[in-house]
Coordinates of C-alpha atoms in Angstrom, one line a residue:
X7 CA 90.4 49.5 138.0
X8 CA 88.6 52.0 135.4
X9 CA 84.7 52.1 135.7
X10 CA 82.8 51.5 132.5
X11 CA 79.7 54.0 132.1
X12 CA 77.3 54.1 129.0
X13 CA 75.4 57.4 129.2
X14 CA 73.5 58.8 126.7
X15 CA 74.1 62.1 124.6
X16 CA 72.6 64.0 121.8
X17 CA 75.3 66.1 119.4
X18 CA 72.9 69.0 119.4
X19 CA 72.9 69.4 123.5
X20 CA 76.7 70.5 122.9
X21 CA 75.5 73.3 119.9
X22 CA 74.7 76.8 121.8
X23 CA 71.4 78.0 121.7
X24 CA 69.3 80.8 122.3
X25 CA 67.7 81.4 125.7
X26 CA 64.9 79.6 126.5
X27 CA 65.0 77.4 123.7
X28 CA 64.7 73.8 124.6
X29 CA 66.8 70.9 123.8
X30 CA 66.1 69.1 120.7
X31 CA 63.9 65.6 120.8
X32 CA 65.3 62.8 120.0
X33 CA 63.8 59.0 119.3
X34 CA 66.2 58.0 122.4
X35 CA 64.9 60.3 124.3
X36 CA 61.3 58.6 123.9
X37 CA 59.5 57.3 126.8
X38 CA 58.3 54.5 124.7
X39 CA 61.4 52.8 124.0
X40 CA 61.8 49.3 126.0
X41 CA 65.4 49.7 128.4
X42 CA 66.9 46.8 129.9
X43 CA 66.5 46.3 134.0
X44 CA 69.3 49.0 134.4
X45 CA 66.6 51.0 132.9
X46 CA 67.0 54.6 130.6
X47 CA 70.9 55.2 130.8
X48 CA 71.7 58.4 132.4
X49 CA 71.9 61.8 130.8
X50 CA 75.7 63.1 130.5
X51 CA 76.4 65.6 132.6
X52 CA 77.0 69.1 130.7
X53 CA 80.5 69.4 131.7
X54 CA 81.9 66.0 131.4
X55 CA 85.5 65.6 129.4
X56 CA 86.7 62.1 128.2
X57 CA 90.3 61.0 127.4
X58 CA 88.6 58.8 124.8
X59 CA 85.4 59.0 122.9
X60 CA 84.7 55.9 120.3
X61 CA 81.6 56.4 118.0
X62 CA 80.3 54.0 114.9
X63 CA 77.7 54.9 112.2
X64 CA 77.4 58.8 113.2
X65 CA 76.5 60.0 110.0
X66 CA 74.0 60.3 108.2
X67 CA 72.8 63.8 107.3
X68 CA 74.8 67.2 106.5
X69 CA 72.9 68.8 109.5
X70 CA 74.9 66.4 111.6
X71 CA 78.5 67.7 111.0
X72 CA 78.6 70.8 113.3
X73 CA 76.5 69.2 115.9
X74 CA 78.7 66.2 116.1
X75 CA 81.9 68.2 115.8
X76 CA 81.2 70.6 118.3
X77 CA 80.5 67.7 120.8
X78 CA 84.0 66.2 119.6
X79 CA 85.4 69.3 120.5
X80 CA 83.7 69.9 123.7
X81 CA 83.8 66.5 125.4
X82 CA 87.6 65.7 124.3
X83 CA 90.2 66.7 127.3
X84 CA 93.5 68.3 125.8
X85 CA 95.4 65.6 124.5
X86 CA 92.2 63.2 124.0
X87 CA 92.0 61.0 121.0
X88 CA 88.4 59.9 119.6
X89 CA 87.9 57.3 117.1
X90 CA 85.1 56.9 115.1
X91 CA 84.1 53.9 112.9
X92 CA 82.2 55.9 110.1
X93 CA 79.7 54.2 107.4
X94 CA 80.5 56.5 104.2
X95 CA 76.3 56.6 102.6
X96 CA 77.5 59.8 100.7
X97 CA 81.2 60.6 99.9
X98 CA 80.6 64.2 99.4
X99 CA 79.0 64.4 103.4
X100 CA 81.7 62.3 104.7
X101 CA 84.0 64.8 103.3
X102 CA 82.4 67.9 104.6
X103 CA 83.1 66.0 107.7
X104 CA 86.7 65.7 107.5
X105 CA 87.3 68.8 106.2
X106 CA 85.3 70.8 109.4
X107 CA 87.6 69.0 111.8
X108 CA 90.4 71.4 111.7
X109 CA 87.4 73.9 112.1
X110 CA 87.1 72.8 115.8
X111 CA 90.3 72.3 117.2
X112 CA 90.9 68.6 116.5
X113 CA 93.3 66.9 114.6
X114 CA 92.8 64.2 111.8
X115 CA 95.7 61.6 112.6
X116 CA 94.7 58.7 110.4
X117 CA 91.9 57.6 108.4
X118 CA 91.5 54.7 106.7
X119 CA 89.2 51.9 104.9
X120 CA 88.0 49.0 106.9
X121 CA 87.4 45.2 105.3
X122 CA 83.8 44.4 105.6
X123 CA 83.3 40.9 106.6
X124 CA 80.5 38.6 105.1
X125 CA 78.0 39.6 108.2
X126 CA 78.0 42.9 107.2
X127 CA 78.0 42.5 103.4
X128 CA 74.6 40.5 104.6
X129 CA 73.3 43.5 106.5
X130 CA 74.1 45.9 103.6
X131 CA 72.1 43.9 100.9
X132 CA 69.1 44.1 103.5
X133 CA 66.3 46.4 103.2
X134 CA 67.6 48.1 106.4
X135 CA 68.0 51.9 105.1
X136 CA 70.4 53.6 107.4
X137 CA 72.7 50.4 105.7
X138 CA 71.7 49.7 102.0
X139 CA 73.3 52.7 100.7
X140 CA 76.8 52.3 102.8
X141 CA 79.5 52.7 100.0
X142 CA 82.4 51.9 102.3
X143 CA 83.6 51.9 106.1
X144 CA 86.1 54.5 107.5
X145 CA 88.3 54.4 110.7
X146 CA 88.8 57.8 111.6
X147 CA 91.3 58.5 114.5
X148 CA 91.0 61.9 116.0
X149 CA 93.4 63.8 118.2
X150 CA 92.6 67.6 120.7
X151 CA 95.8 70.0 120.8

């Protein structure tokens, strides 16, 4: 059967940089943070392509939109489809967002609303601030020619 690997990966490894200039730090990238007895999933190698990339609450800032994008792009194969559960904080962002897709080679298919359930609704009321300011959910489904 297929093997299952979580690895770990920061958008802005896939943005090219000048020489010399070292990748950018990260909180998951911390040395303080507790991992489970697997330990500190590994790093993803630089030229690794997936069939499928899934992603859920990716953005949060305009500075994230090329970097996350560009990695999109870079780790779909030809023919790869991503899809992306996206909470919408700011609609004028999330639209940046859709409209740079055609920018990288990738293909909106669908998106669409999701229902959120009671546990979420919860969550959203809470003082947690990556979620208190979610307006809705989107399902976005990607495609690379």
């Amino acid at each position: 059967g297929d093997l299952v690997c979580i690895q770990r990966h920061l958008w802005e490894n896939d943005i090219v940089r000048s020489p010399g200039r070292p990748l950018p730090q990260h909180w998951s990238s911390a040395t303080s943070c507790t991992w489970g007895p697997e330990g500190m999933p590994p790093n993803l190698p630089v030229d690794s392509v997936f069939d499928f990339v899934i992603g859920s609450d990716i953005l949060y800032f305009a500075s994230q939109i090329t970097p996350l994008l560009s990695t999109l792009s870079t780790r779909m194969k030809p023919g790869g489809r991503a899809l992306l559960a996206v909470c919408v904080r700011n609609r004028a962002l999330y639209e940046s967002f859709l409209l740079g897709i055609s920018q990288v080679a990738l293909t909106l298919v669908n998106e669409e609303a999701i229902a959120i359930d009671d546990l979420d609704l919860v969550h959203a009321a809470s003082n947690v601030s990556e979620t208190r300011h979610a307006q809705e959910l989107r399902l976005v489904h990607l495609t690379k020619s």
